[in-house]
CSV table of C-alpha atoms in Angstrom, one decimal:
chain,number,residue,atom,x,y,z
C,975,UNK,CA,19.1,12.5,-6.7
C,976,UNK,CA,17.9,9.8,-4.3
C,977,UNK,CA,17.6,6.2,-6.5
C,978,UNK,CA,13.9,5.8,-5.3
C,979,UNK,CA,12.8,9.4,-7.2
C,980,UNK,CA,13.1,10.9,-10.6
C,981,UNK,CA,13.5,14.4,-11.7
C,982,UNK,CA,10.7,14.7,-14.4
C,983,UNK,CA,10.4,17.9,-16.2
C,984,UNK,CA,7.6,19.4,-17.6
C,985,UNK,CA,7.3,21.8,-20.6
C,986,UNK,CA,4.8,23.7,-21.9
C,987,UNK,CA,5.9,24.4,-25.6
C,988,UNK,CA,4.2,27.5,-26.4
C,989,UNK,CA,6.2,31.2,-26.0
C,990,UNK,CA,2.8,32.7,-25.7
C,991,UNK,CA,1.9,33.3,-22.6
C,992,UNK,CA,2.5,35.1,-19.4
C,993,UNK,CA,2.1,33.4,-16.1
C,994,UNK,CA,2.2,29.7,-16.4
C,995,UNK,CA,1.8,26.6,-13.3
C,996,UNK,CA,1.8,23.4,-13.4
C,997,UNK,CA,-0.8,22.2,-11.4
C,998,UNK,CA,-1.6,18.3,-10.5
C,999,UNK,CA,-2.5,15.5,-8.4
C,1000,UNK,CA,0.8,15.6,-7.0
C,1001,UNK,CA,0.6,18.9,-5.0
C,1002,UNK,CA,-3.2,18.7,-4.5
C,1003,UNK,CA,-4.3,20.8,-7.4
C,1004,UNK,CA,-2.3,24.2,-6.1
C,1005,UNK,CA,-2.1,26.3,-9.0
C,1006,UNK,CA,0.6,28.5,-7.0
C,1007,UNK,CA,2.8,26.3,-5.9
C,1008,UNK,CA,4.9,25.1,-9.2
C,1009,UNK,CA,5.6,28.1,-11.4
C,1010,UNK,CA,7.1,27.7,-15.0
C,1011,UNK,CA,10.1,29.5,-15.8
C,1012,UNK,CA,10.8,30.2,-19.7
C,1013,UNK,CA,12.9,28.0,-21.6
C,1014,UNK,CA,13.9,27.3,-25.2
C,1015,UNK,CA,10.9,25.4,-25.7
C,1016,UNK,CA,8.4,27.7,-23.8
C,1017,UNK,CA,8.3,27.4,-20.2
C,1018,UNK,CA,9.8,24.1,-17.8
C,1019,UNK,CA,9.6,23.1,-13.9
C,1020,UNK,CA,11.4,19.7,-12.8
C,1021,UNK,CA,9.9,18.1,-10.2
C,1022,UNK,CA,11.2,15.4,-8.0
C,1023,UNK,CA,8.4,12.1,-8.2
C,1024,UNK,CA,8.6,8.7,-7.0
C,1025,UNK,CA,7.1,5.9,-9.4
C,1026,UNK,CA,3.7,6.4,-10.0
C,1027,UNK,CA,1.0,7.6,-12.0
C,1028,UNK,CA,0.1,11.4,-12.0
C,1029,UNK,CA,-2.6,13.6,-13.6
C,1030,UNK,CA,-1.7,17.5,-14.5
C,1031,UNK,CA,-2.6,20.5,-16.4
C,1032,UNK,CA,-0.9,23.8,-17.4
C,1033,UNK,CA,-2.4,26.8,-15.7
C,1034,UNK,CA,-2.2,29.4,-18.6
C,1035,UNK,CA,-3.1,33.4,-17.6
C,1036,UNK,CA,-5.5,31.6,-15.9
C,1037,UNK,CA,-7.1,28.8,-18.0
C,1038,UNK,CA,-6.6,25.0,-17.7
C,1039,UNK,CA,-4.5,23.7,-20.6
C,1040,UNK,CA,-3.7,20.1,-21.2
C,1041,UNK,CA,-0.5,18.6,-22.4
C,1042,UNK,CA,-1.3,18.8,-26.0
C,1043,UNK,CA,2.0,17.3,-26.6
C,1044,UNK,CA,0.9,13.7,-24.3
C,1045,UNK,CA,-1.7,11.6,-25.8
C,1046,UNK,CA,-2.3,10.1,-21.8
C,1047,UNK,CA,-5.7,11.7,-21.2
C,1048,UNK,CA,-7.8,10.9,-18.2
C,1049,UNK,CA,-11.5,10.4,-19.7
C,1050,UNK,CA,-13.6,12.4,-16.8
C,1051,UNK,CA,-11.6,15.9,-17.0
C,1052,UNK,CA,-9.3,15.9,-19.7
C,1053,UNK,CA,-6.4,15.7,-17.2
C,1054,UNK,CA,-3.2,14.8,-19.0
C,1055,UNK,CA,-1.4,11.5,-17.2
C,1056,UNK,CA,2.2,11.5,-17.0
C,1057,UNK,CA,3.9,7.8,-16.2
C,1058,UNK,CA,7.2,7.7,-13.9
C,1059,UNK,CA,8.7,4.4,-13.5
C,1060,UNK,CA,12.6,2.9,-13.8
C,1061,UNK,CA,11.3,1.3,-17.3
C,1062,UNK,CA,9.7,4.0,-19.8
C,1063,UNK,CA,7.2,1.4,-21.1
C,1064,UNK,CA,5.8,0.8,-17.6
C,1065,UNK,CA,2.3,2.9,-18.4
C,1066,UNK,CA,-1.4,2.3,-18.9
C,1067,UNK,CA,-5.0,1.7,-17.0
C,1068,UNK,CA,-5.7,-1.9,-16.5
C,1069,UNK,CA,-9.6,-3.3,-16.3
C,1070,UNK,CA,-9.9,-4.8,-12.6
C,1071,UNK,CA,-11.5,-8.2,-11.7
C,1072,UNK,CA,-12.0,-10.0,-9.4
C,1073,UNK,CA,-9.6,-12.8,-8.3
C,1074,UNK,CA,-9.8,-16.5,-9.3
C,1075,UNK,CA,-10.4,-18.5,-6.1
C,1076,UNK,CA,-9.6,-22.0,-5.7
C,1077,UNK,CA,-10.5,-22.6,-2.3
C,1078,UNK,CA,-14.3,-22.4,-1.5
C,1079,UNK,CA,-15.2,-23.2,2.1
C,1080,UNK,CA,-17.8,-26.0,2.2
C,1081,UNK,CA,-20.9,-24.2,4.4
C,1082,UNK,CA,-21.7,-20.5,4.0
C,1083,UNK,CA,-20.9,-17.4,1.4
C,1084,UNK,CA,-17.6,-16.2,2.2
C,1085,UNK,CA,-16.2,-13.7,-0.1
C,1086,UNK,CA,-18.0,-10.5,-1.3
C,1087,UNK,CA,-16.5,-7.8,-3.1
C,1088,UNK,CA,-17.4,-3.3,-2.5
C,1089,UNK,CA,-16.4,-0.8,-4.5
C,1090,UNK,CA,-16.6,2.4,-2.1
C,1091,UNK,CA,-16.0,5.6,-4.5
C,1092,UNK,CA,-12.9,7.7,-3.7
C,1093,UNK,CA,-13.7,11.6,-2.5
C,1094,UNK,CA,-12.8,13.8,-4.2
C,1095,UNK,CA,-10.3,15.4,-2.0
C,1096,UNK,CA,-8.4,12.2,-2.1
C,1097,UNK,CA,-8.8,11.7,-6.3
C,1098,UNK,CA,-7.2,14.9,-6.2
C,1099,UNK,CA,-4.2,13.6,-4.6
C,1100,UNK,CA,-3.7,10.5,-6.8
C,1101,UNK,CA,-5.7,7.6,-4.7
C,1102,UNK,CA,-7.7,5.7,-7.4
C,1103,UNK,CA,-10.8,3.8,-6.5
C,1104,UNK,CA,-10.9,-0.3,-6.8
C,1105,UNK,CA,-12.7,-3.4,-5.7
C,1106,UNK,CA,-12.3,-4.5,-2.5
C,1107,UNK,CA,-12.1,-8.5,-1.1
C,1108,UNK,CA,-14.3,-9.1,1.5
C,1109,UNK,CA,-14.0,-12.7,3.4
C,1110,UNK,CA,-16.1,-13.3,6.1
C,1111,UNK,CA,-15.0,-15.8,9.2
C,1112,UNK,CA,-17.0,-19.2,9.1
C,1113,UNK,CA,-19.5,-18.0,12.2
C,1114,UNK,CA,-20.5,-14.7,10.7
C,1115,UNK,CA,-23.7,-15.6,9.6
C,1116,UNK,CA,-24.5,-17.5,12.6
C,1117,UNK,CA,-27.4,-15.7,13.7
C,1118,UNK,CA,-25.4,-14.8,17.0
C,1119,UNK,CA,-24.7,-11.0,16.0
C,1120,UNK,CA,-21.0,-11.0,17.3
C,1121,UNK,CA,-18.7,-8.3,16.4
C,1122,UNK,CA,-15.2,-9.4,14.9
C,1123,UNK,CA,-11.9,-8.1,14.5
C,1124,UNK,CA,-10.6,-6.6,10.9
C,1125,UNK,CA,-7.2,-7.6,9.2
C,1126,UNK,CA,-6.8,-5.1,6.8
C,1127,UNK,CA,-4.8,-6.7,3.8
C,1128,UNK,CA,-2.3,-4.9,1.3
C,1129,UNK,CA,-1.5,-6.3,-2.6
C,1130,UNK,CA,-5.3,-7.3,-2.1
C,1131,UNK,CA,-5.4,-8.9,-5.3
C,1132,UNK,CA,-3.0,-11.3,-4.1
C,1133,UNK,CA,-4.3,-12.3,-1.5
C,1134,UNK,CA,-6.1,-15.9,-2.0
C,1135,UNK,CA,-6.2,-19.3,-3.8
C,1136,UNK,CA,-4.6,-17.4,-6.9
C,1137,UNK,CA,-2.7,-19.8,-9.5
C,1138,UNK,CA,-1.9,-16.8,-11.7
C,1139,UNK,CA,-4.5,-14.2,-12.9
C,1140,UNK,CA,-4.4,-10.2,-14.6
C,1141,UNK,CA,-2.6,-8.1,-12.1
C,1142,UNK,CA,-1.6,-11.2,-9.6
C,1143,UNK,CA,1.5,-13.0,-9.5
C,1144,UNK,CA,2.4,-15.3,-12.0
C,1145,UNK,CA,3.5,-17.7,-9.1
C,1146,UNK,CA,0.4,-17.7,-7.4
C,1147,UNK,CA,-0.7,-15.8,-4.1
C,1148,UNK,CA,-1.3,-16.2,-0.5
C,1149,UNK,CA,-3.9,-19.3,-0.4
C,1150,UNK,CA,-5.3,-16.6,2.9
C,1151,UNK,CA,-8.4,-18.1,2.1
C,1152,UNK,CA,-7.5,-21.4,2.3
C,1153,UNK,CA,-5.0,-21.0,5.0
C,1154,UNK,CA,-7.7,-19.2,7.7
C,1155,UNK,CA,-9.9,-22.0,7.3
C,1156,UNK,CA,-7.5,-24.1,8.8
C,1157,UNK,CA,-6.6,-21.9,11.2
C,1158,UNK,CA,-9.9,-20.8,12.3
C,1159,UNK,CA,-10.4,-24.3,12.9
C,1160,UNK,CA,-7.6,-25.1,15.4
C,1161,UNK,CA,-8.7,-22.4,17.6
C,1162,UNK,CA,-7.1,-18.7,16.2
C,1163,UNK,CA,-9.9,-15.7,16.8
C,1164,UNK,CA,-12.1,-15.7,13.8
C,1165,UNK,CA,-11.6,-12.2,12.1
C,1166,UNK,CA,-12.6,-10.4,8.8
C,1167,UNK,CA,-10.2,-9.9,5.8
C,1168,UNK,CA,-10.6,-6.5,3.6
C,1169,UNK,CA,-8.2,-6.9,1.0
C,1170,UNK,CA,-7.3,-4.2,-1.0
C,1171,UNK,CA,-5.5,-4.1,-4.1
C,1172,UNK,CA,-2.5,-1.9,-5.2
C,1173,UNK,CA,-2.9,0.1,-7.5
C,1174,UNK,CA,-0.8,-1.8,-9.9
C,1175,UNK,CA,-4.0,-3.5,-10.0
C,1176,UNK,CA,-5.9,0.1,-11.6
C,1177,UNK,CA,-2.7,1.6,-13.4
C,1178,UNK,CA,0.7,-0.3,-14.0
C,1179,UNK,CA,3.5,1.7,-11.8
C,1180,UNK,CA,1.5,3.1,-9.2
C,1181,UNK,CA,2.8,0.9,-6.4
C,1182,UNK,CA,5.5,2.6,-4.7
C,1183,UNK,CA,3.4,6.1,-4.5
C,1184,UNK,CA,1.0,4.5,-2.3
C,1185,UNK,CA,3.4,2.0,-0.2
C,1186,UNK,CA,6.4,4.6,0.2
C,1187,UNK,CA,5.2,7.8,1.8
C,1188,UNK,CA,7.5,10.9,-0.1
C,1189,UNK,CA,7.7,12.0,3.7
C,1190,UNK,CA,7.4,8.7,6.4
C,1191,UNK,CA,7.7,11.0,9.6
C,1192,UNK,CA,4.0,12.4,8.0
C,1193,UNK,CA,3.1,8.9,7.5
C,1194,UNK,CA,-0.3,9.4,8.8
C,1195,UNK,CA,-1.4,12.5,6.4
C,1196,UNK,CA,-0.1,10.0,3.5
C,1197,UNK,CA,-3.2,10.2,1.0
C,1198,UNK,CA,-3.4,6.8,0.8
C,1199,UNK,CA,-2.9,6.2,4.9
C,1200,UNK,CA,-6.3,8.7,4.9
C,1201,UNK,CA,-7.9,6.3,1.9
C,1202,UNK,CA,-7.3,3.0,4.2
C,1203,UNK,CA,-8.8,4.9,7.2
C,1204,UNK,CA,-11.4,7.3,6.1
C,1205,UNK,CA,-12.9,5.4,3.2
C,1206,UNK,CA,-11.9,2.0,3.1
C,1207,UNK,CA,-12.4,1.5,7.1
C,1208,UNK,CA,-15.4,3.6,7.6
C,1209,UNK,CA,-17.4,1.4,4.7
C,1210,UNK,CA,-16.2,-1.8,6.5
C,1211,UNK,CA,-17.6,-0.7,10.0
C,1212,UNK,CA,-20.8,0.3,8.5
C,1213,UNK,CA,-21.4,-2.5,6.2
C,1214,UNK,CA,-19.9,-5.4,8.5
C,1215,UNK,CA,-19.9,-6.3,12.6
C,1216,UNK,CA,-17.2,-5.1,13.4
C,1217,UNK,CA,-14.9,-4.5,16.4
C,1218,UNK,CA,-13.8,-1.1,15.1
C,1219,UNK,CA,-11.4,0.0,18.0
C,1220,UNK,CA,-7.7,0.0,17.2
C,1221,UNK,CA,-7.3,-2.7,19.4
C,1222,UNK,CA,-9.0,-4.9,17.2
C,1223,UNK,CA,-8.2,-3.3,14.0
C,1224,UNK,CA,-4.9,-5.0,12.0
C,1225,UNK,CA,-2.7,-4.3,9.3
C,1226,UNK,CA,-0.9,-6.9,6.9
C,1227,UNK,CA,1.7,-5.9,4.2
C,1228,UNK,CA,4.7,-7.7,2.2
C,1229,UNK,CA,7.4,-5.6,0.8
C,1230,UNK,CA,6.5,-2.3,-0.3
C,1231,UNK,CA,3.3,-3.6,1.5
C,1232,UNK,CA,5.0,-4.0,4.7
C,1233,UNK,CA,6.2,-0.5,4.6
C,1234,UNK,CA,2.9,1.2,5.0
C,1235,UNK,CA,1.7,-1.4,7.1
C,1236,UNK,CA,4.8,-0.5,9.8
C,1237,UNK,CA,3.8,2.9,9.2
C,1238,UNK,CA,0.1,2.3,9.5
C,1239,UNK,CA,1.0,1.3,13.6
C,1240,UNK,CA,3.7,3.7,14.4
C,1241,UNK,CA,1.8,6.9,12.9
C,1242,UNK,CA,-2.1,5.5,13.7
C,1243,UNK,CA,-1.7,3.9,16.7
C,1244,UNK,CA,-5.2,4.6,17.4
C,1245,UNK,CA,-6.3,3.1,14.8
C,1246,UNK,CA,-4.3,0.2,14.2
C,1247,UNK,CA,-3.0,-1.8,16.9
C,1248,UNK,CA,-0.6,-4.6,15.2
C,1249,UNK,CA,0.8,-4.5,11.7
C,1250,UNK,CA,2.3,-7.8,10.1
C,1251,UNK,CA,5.2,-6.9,7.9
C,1252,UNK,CA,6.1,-9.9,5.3
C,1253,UNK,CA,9.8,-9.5,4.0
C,1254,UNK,CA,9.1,-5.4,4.2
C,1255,UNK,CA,11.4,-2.8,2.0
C,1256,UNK,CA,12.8,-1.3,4.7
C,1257,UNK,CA,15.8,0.1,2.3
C,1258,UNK,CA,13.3,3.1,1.0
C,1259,UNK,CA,14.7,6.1,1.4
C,1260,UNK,CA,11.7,9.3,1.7
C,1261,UNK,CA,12.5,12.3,0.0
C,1262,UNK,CA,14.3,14.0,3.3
C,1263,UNK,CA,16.5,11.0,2.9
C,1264,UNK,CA,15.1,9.7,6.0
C,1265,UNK,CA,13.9,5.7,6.5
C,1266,UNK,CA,11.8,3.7,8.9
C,1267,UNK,CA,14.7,3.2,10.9
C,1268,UNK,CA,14.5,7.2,11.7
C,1269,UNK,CA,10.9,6.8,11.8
C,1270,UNK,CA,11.3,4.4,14.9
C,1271,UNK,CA,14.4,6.4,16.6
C,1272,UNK,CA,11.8,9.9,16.2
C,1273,UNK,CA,9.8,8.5,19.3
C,1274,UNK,CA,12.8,8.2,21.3
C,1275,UNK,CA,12.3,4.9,23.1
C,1276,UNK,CA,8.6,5.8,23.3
C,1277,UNK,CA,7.2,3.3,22.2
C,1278,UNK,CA,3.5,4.0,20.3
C,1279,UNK,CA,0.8,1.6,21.9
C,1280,UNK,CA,0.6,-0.9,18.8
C,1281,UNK,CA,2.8,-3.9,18.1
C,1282,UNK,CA,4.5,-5.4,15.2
C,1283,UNK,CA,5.6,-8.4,13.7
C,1284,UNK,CA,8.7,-8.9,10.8
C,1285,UNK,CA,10.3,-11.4,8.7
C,1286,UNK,CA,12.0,-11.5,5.6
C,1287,UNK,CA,13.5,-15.0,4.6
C,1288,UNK,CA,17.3,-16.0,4.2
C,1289,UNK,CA,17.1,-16.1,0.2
C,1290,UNK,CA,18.8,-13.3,-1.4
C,1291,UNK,CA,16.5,-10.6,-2.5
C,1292,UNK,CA,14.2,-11.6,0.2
C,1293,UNK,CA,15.4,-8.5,2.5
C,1294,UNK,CA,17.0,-10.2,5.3
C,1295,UNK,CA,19.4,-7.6,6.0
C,1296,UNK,CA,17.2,-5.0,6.5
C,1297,UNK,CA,14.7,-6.8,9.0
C,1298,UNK,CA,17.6,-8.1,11.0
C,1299,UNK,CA,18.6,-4.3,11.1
C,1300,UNK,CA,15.4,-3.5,12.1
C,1301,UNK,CA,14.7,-6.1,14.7
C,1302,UNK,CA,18.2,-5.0,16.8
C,1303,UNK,CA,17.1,-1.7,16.6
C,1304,UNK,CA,13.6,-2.0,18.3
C,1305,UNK,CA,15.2,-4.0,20.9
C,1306,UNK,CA,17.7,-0.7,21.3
C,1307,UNK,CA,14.3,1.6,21.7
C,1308,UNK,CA,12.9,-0.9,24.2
C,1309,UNK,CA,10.5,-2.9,22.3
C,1310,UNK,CA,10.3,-5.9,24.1
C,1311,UNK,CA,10.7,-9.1,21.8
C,1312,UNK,CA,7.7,-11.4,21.8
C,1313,UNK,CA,5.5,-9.1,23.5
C,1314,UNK,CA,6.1,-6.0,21.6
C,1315,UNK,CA,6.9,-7.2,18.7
C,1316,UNK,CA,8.3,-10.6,17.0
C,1317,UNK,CA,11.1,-11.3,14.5
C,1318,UNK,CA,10.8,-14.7,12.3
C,1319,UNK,CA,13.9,-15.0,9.9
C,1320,UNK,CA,13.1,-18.1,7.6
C,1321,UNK,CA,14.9,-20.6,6.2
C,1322,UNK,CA,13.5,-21.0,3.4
C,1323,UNK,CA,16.6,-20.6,0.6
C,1324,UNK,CA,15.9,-24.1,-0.6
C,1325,UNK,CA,11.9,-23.1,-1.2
C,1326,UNK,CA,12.2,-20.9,-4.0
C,1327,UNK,CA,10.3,-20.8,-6.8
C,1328,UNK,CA,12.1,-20.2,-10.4
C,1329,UNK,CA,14.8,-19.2,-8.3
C,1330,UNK,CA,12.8,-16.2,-6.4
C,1331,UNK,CA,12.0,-16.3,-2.6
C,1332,UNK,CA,10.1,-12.9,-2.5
C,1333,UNK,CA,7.5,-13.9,-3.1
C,1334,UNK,CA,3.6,-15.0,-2.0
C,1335,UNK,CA,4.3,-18.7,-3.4
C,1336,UNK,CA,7.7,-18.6,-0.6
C,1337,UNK,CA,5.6,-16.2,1.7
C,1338,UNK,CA,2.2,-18.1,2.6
C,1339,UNK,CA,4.5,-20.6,4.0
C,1340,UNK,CA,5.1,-18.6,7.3
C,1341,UNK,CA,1.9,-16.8,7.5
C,1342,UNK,CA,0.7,-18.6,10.5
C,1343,UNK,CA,3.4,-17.6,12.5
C,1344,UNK,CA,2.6,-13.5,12.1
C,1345,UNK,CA,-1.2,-14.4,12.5
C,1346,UNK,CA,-0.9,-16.5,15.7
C,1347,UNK,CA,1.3,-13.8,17.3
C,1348,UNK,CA,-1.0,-11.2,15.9
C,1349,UNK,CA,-4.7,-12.9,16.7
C,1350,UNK,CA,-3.9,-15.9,19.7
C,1351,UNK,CA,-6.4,-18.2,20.2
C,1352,UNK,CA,-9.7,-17.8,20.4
């Protein structure tokens, strides 16, 4: 078994039956595809899941049955929930707020908050619906009616003037807010931020399933990938003035984070154009054993028309190895360094916090460099 999945079985304790399925958000609701097969304790399938949160039911001679045996129970359909995660207590819904902000910008409302409802397509296939951070570039109420580009912001919740809050980081987060201020005012092209939040943030565990596509060369059918650009997306380009080609349509990620945003790129180049990968866990490993490092080689030196920028910083735990890995190897399939795509390793060992450099308090040191290289100057 791969270290990043688990084999979970499933039971269904009762001998009395004929045909039995296990249906569930993880195959899209298929009652045909995962048959039971008898066992001592009724009838079992194992299934192979990363960490995550999943709703399923039985599908008895052709009724829905929940888990009477698992007091999890989704409130709108009865679904029964079954938790997967490295730690067995890792489990439960969490309420969702709003960040704390520090930072509040002197002139003009900045920061507004949507809550676009998840189809139900998408529901089906795990993707839970959350608040969304909106923060607006100091000009966009000008009057002047210009269109701006969109950063679109993973670990949402994370992303601003956070000292420590439900479902942030104890060590507080990116200061984003606070940070494109400044920035905006030495010149770098005013944009929009759309953070959204992890689903950590909705259920505990949940990360990974959304991050880590089970299958990265299919990186672009990922339910979540479709979330980010058929819902999320298409309410920010109705609501706000946007710029909603892929040339002025970005992705931002950290770890986990930084996976989906390098995926993001390479599989949607025409929809995003540049993806900024903080410290990104380029050691997953998809279900076909395969990693992003195949994902890049599968174009065979053809490049997609987007480009990327990674870092990691020179703190253990802080993934050096693997961005280092994977800034040689895009050099190999002809990425051009600096044009098509830039490498930052940080020194930044002595800046830990409690010992830790992964981390947004380490992270929001550096961030200029990515967004310079990703936005110029105005």
């Amino acid at each position: 078994m791969l270290e990043e999945w688990f084999d979970v079985t499933f039971i269904y304790r009762s001998h009395e039956a004929k045909d039995v399925y296990l249906a569930g958000d993880f195959c899209g609701w298929d009652v045909t595809r995962h048959q039971m097969k008898p066992c001592d304790e009724g009838y079992s399938v194992n299934l192979l899941l990363g960490e995550g949160y999943y709703e399923y039911k039985f599908f008895v001679d052709g009724c829905w049955i929940a888990d009477d045996h698992n007091s999890h129970r989704e409130s709108t359909y009865g679904n029964s929930i079954m938790f997967v995660h490295m730690d067995s207590g890792v489990h439960g819904m969490r309420e969702q707020h709003p960040p704390h902000r520090d930072h509040e910008r002197a002139k003009g409302h900045s920061f507004q908050v949507l809550c676009p409802q998840v189809p139900e397509k998408l529901a089906s296939q795990g993707v839970r619906t959350r608040l969304l951070f909106v923060y607006l570039p100091p000009s966009y109420d000008d009057g002047n009616g210009s269109r701006y580009p969109v950063l679109y912001v993973h670990d949402g919740q994370n992303a601003f003037s956070t000292p420590g809050y439900h479902g942030g980081p104890m060590l507080g987060g990116l200061y984003l807010d606070e940070k494109l201020d400044h920035l905006w005012g030495q010149g770098v092209t005013e944009f929009i931020v759309v953070a959204v939040p992890n689903s950590d943030y909705v259920c505990c565990g949940n990360r990974k399933r959304e991050y880590c596509p089970a299958l990265l060369c299919e990186a672009a059918q990922h339910p979540f990938t479709r979330y980010i650009i058929d819902v999320v997306k298409t309410e920010i380009d109705n609501k706000y003035r946007t710029l909603p080609d892929a040339a002025n349509t970005y992705t931002y990620g950290s770890s986990m984070g930084g996976v989906i945003s390098f995926c993001l790129a390479l599989c949607c180049p025409d929809t995003f154009s540049c993806a900024l990968c903080i410290s990104p866990s380029f050691w997953f490993v998809d279900k076909t054993e395969s990693t992003c490092y195949d994902l890049v080689r599968s174009f065979n030196k053809q490049k997609p028309n987007c480009r990327l920028y990674i870092d990691s910083g020179d703190g253990i735990g802080d993934n050096m190895f693997y961005t280092s890995e994977m800034a040689l190897l895009l050099k190999e399939e002809d990425w051009k360094e600096g044009k098509d795509f830039l490498y930052h390793l940080d020194k930044c060992c002595d800046q830990r916090e409690n010992g830790v450099t992964h981390t947004e308090a380490v992270w929001k040191e550096r961030l200029d460099i990515g967004l310079k290289f990703a936005f110029g100057n105005s």
